[in-house]
C-alpha positions as semicolon CSV with decimal commas, in nm:
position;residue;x (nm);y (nm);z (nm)
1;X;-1,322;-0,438;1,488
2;X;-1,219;-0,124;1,626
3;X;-0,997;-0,012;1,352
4;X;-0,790;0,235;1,534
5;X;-0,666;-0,034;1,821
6;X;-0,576;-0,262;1,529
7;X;-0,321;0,034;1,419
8;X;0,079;-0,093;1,511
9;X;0,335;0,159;1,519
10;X;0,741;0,119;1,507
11;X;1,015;0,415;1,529
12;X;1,178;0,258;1,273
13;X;0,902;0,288;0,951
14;X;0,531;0,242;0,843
15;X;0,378;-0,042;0,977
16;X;0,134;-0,236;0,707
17;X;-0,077;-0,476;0,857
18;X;-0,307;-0,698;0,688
19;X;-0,676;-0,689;0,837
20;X;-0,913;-0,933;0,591
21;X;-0,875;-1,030;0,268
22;X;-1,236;-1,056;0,034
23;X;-1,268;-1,266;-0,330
24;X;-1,174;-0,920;-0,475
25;X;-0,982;-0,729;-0,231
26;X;-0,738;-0,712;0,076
27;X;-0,800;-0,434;0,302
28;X;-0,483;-0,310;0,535
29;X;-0,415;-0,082;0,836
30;X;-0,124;0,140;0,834
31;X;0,050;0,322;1,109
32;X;0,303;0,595;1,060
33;X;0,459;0,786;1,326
34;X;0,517;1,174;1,204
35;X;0,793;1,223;1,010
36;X;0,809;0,863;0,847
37;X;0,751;0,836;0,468
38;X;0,669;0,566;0,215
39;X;0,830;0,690;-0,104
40;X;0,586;0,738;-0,404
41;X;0,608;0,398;-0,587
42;X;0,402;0,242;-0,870
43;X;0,190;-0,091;-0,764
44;X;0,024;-0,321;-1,002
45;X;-0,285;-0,270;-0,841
46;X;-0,560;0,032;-0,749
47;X;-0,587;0,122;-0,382
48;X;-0,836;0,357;-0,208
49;X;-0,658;0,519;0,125
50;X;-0,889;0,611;0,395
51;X;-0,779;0,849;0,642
52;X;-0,820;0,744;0,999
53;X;-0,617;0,964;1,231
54;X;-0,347;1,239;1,187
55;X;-0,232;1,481;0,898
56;X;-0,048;1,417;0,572
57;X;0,038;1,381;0,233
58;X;-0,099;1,118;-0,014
59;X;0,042;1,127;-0,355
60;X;-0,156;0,986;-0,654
61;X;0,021;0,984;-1,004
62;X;0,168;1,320;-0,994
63;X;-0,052;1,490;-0,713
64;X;0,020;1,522;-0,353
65;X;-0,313;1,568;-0,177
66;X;-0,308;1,680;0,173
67;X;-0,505;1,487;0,402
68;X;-0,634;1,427;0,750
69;X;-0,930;1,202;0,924
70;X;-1,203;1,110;0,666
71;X;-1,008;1,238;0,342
72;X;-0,986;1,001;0,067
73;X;-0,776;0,918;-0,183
74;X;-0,798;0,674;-0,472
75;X;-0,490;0,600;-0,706
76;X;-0,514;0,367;-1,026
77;X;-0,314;0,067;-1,084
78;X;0,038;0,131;-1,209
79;X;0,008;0,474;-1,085
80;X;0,272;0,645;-0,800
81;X;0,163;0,595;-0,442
82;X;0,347;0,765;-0,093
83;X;0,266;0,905;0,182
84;X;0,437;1,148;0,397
85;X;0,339;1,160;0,763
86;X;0,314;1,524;0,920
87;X;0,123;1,417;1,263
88;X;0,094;1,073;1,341
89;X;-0,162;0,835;1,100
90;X;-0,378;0,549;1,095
91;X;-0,458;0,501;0,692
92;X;-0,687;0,198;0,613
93;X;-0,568;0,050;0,253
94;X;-0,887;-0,104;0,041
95;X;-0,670;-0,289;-0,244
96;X;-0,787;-0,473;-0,562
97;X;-0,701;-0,796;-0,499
98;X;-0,393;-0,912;-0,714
């Protein structure tokens, strides 16, 4: 699967899109065009974002972690997740199943 042709894009917001789901996790794509932001927001489960393509901001908890292709970021269940999008992203999402 070529991960970055699986990436969908709208000028209206993020676009999540769900790629396979596993006995203990669901693993996403998301596109964001710059300037397009997913508010931070707790989720009752841990994620670990996976830079693809383009430059951001990832927040975990209380940190906002800048990012761009091959950064990482983990947050914990319950914890604040956003992202801000400073030059267009491809972000795969590995979630614990819920």
């Amino acid at each position: 699967m070529d991960l970055l042709r699986s990436a969908e894009f709208s000028a209206t917001g993020p676009v999540k899109k769900d790629l396979m789901k596993t006995a203990g996790s669901n693993i996403v794509i998301v596109g964001l065009e710059t300037g397009q932001v997913i508010p931070p927001h707790p989720e009752p489960y841990a994620v670990v974002f996976v830079v693809l393509q383009g430059e951001g901001v990832i927040t975990s908890g209380t940190v906002a972690h800048p990012v761009k292709p091959l950064h990482l970021v983990s947050v914990k269940k319950d914890e604040n997740r956003g992202i801000r999008c400073n030059q267009r992203m491809v972000i795969l999402g590995i979630r614990e199943d819920v």
